[in-house]
Amino acid sequence: MRGKLIVVSGPSGAGKSTLIRAALDAVPELAYSVSATTRAPREGEVNGRDYIFLSREEFERWIEAGYFLEWAEYSGNLYGTPEHRVDELLDSGLSVILEIELQGARKVREQRPDAKMVFVRAPSLEENRRRLEGRATETSEALESRMTTAVREVAALDEFDYEVVNGDREQARREVVDTMKKIIRGGNDAE
Ligand code: 5GP
């Protein structure tokens, strides 16, 4: 049976990546779609595992070649989901997580109406900012741009099937794992 397509979105700093890693560890039917980006690698990021790091020229060639299920510009960089790999994984029976920002999430929902949409957010925008500051991966300009985008993203919460508030880390982890299992089992009880 073909797997489910699962979009996980929400502001930068909400803790999406950590929760997704926990879900991948806990649920063997899940796979992660590695995105392409023009952003520079952060310390510790590995090409092909965290992202496929491309130059803008290469990325634009991929767009022209029709390689992307969706792509978007976010905070001055391009990000996109290579379509071929997603379908390969879905065909193999795995459910596939796309960790993408709001514009991309909307494009996926248009193109793949069966996709399940999960929104992850911090308990408040103030807490979101604290987390981004604590992570210290962005310049102050990039951090402000991410926070401006965060306000718009939180306003789109209604467009999603599931919401996970990442306050207590352990509770959020359990909620994400339960949500993934529910989606894979095919329940329609969105919450
Ligand atoms: P970061 O630079 O922090 O890794 O990611 C910035 C934002 O881009 C995050 O919200 C992340 O979910 C999103 N993102 C990562 N990969 C993709 C992708 O393939 N497509 C889109 N539209 N957004 C992505």
CSV table of C-alpha atoms and ligand atoms in Angstrom, one decimal:
chain,number,residue,atom,x,y,z
A,1,MET,CA,0.0,0.0,0.0
A,2,ARG,CA,1.2,3.5,-0.8
A,3,GLY,CA,2.3,5.6,2.2
A,4,LYS,CA,0.8,8.9,3.3
A,5,LEU,CA,2.3,12.3,2.5
A,6,ILE,CA,2.7,14.3,5.7
A,7,VAL,CA,3.5,18.0,5.7
A,8,VAL,CA,5.0,19.4,8.9
A,9,SER,CA,5.1,23.2,9.0
A,10,GLY,CA,5.3,26.0,11.5
A,11,PRO,CA,7.7,28.9,12.4
A,12,SER,CA,11.4,28.6,12.4
A,13,GLY,CA,12.3,28.1,16.1
A,14,ALA,CA,9.2,26.0,17.0
A,15,GLY,CA,11.3,22.9,17.3
A,16,LYS,CA,10.0,21.0,14.2
A,17,SER,CA,13.3,19.2,13.4
A,18,THR,CA,13.8,17.8,16.8
A,19,LEU,CA,10.2,16.5,16.9
A,20,ILE,CA,10.5,15.0,13.5
A,21,ARG,CA,13.7,13.2,14.5
A,22,ALA,CA,11.9,11.8,17.5
A,23,ALA,CA,9.0,10.6,15.2
A,24,LEU,CA,11.4,9.0,12.7
A,25,ASP,CA,13.1,7.1,15.6
A,26,ALA,CA,9.8,5.9,17.1
A,27,VAL,CA,7.8,5.1,13.9
A,28,PRO,CA,9.5,2.7,11.5
A,29,GLU,CA,6.9,3.4,8.7
A,30,LEU,CA,8.1,7.0,8.4
A,31,ALA,CA,10.7,8.4,6.1
A,32,TYR,CA,12.1,11.9,5.7
A,33,SER,CA,12.2,13.8,2.4
A,34,VAL,CA,15.5,15.7,2.2
A,35,SER,CA,15.0,19.1,0.7
A,36,ALA,CA,17.3,21.1,-1.6
A,37,THR,CA,18.3,24.6,-0.5
A,38,THR,CA,20.5,27.5,-1.5
A,39,ARG,CA,21.1,28.3,2.1
A,40,ALA,CA,24.7,27.8,3.4
A,41,PRO,CA,25.2,24.7,5.5
A,42,ARG,CA,25.2,25.2,9.3
A,43,GLU,CA,27.8,23.7,11.4
A,44,GLY,CA,27.3,20.0,11.6
A,45,GLU,CA,24.9,19.8,8.7
A,46,VAL,CA,25.7,17.1,6.1
A,47,ASN,CA,25.0,17.4,2.4
A,48,GLY,CA,22.4,14.8,1.3
A,49,ARG,CA,21.3,14.1,4.9
A,50,ASP,CA,20.1,17.4,6.2
A,51,TYR,CA,19.7,19.1,2.8
A,52,ILE,CA,21.0,18.9,-0.7
A,53,PHE,CA,23.0,22.1,-0.8
A,54,LEU,CA,22.8,23.8,-4.2
A,55,SER,CA,24.0,27.0,-5.7
A,56,ARG,CA,21.2,29.4,-6.9
A,57,GLU,CA,22.1,28.5,-10.5
A,58,GLU,CA,21.8,24.8,-9.8
A,59,PHE,CA,18.5,25.3,-8.0
A,60,GLU,CA,17.1,27.3,-10.8
A,61,ARG,CA,18.1,24.5,-13.2
A,62,TRP,CA,16.2,22.0,-11.1
A,63,ILE,CA,13.2,24.3,-11.2
A,64,GLU,CA,13.3,24.4,-15.0
A,65,ALA,CA,13.8,20.7,-15.2
A,66,GLY,CA,10.6,20.2,-13.2
A,67,TYR,CA,12.3,18.3,-10.3
A,68,PHE,CA,10.4,20.0,-7.5
A,69,LEU,CA,7.0,19.0,-6.1
A,70,GLU,CA,7.1,22.5,-4.6
A,71,TRP,CA,9.7,25.2,-3.9
A,72,ALA,CA,9.6,28.6,-2.2
A,73,GLU,CA,11.8,31.5,-1.3
A,74,TYR,CA,12.2,31.9,2.4
A,75,SER,CA,14.3,34.5,4.2
A,76,GLY,CA,16.4,35.2,1.1
A,77,ASN,CA,17.0,31.5,0.2
A,78,LEU,CA,15.4,28.9,-2.0
A,79,TYR,CA,14.1,25.7,-0.6
A,80,GLY,CA,12.4,22.8,-2.5
A,81,THR,CA,11.1,19.3,-2.3
A,82,PRO,CA,12.5,16.9,-5.0
A,83,GLU,CA,9.4,15.1,-6.3
A,84,HIS,CA,10.9,11.9,-7.6
A,85,ARG,CA,12.3,10.7,-4.2
A,86,VAL,CA,9.0,11.5,-2.4
A,87,ASP,CA,7.1,9.2,-4.8
A,88,GLU,CA,9.7,6.5,-4.7
A,89,LEU,CA,9.4,6.4,-0.9
A,90,LEU,CA,5.5,6.6,-1.0
A,91,ASP,CA,5.5,3.7,-3.5
A,92,SER,CA,7.7,1.6,-1.3
A,93,GLY,CA,4.9,1.9,1.3
A,94,LEU,CA,6.6,4.4,3.6
A,95,SER,CA,4.9,7.6,4.8
A,96,VAL,CA,6.9,10.6,4.0
A,97,ILE,CA,7.4,13.7,6.1
A,98,LEU,CA,8.0,17.0,4.4
A,99,GLU,CA,9.3,19.7,6.8
A,100,ILE,CA,8.5,22.8,4.8
A,101,GLU,CA,7.4,26.4,5.3
A,102,LEU,CA,3.9,27.8,4.7
A,103,GLN,CA,4.0,28.7,1.0
A,104,GLY,CA,5.4,25.3,0.2
A,105,ALA,CA,2.8,23.6,2.5
A,106,ARG,CA,0.0,25.4,0.6
A,107,LYS,CA,1.4,24.2,-2.8
A,108,VAL,CA,1.6,20.6,-1.6
A,109,ARG,CA,-2.0,20.8,-0.4
A,110,GLU,CA,-3.1,22.0,-3.8
A,111,GLN,CA,-1.2,19.4,-5.7
A,112,ARG,CA,-1.7,16.5,-3.3
A,113,PRO,CA,-5.1,17.1,-1.6
A,114,ASP,CA,-4.6,13.8,0.4
A,115,ALA,CA,-1.6,15.2,2.2
A,116,LYS,CA,-2.0,15.5,5.9
A,117,MET,CA,-1.0,18.8,7.4
A,118,VAL,CA,0.6,19.2,10.8
A,119,PHE,CA,1.4,22.5,12.3
A,120,VAL,CA,4.1,22.8,15.1
A,121,ARG,CA,4.4,25.9,17.1
A,122,ALA,CA,6.0,27.2,20.3
A,123,PRO,CA,3.6,28.2,23.1
A,124,SER,CA,4.0,31.9,22.2
A,125,LEU,CA,5.9,34.1,19.7
A,126,GLU,CA,8.0,35.4,22.6
A,127,GLU,CA,9.1,31.8,23.4
A,128,ASN,CA,9.7,31.2,19.6
A,129,ARG,CA,12.0,34.2,19.6
A,130,ARG,CA,13.9,33.0,22.7
A,131,ARG,CA,14.5,29.7,21.1
A,132,LEU,CA,15.8,31.2,17.9
A,133,GLU,CA,18.1,33.5,19.9
A,134,GLY,CA,19.2,30.5,22.0
A,135,ARG,CA,20.0,28.5,18.9
A,136,ALA,CA,22.2,31.3,17.6
A,137,THR,CA,22.3,30.0,14.1
A,138,GLU,CA,21.1,33.2,12.4
A,139,THR,CA,22.4,36.7,12.0
A,140,SER,CA,20.2,39.2,13.8
A,141,GLU,CA,18.8,40.3,10.4
A,142,ALA,CA,17.9,36.7,9.5
A,143,LEU,CA,16.4,36.2,12.9
A,144,GLU,CA,14.1,39.2,12.5
A,145,SER,CA,13.1,38.1,9.1
A,146,ARG,CA,12.2,34.6,10.5
A,147,MET,CA,10.2,36.2,13.3
A,148,THR,CA,8.2,38.4,10.8
A,149,THR,CA,7.4,35.3,8.8
A,150,ALA,CA,6.5,33.5,12.0
A,151,VAL,CA,3.6,35.9,12.7
A,152,ARG,CA,2.2,35.2,9.2
A,153,GLU,CA,2.7,31.5,9.7
A,154,VAL,CA,0.9,31.3,13.0
A,155,ALA,CA,-2.1,33.1,11.4
A,156,ALA,CA,-2.5,30.2,9.0
A,157,LEU,CA,-3.0,27.6,11.7
A,158,ASP,CA,-6.6,27.0,10.6
A,159,GLU,CA,-5.4,25.5,7.3
A,160,PHE,CA,-3.9,22.5,9.1
A,161,ASP,CA,-5.4,19.2,10.1
A,162,TYR,CA,-3.3,18.8,13.3
A,163,GLU,CA,-1.6,21.2,15.7
A,164,VAL,CA,1.2,20.4,18.1
A,165,VAL,CA,2.1,23.1,20.7
A,166,ASN,CA,5.8,22.4,21.6
A,167,GLY,CA,5.9,23.6,25.2
A,168,ASP,CA,6.8,20.6,27.3
A,169,ARG,CA,9.2,18.8,25.1
A,170,GLU,CA,8.4,15.3,26.2
A,171,GLN,CA,4.6,15.9,25.9
A,172,ALA,CA,5.1,17.4,22.4
A,173,ARG,CA,7.2,14.4,21.4
A,174,ARG,CA,4.4,12.0,22.4
A,175,GLU,CA,1.8,14.1,20.6
A,176,VAL,CA,3.8,14.1,17.4
A,177,VAL,CA,4.5,10.4,17.6
A,178,ASP,CA,0.7,9.7,18.2
A,179,THR,CA,-0.3,12.1,15.4
A,180,MET,CA,2.0,10.3,13.0
A,181,LYS,CA,0.7,6.9,14.0
A,182,LYS,CA,-2.9,8.1,13.6
A,183,ILE,CA,-2.2,9.5,10.2
A,184,ILE,CA,-0.5,6.3,9.0
A,185,ARG,CA,-3.3,4.2,10.3
A,186,GLY,CA,-5.6,6.3,8.2
A,187,GLY,CA,-7.9,7.8,10.8
A,188,ASN,CA,-9.8,10.9,9.8
A,189,ASP,CA,-10.2,12.3,13.3
A,190,ALA,CA,-8.2,15.5,12.8
A,191,GLU,CA,-7.8,17.6,15.9
B,1,5GP,P1,16.1,26.3,7.8
B,1,5GP,O1,16.9,27.3,7.1
B,1,5GP,O2,15.9,26.8,9.3
B,1,5GP,O3,16.6,24.9,7.7
B,1,5GP,O4,14.7,26.3,7.1
B,1,5GP,C1,13.9,27.4,6.9
B,1,5GP,C2,12.5,27.1,6.6
B,1,5GP,O5,12.5,26.4,5.3
B,1,5GP,C3,11.9,26.1,7.6
B,1,5GP,O6,10.6,26.6,7.9
B,1,5GP,C4,11.8,24.8,6.9
B,1,5GP,O7,10.7,24.1,7.3
B,1,5GP,C5,11.6,25.3,5.4
B,1,5GP,N1,12.0,24.3,4.4
B,1,5GP,C6,12.9,23.3,4.5
B,1,5GP,N2,12.9,22.6,3.4
B,1,5GP,C7,11.9,23.1,2.6
B,1,5GP,C8,11.4,22.8,1.3
B,1,5GP,O8,11.8,21.8,0.6
B,1,5GP,N3,10.4,23.5,0.8
B,1,5GP,C9,9.9,24.6,1.5
B,1,5GP,N4,8.9,25.3,0.9
B,1,5GP,N5,10.3,24.9,2.7
B,1,5GP,C10,11.3,24.2,3.2
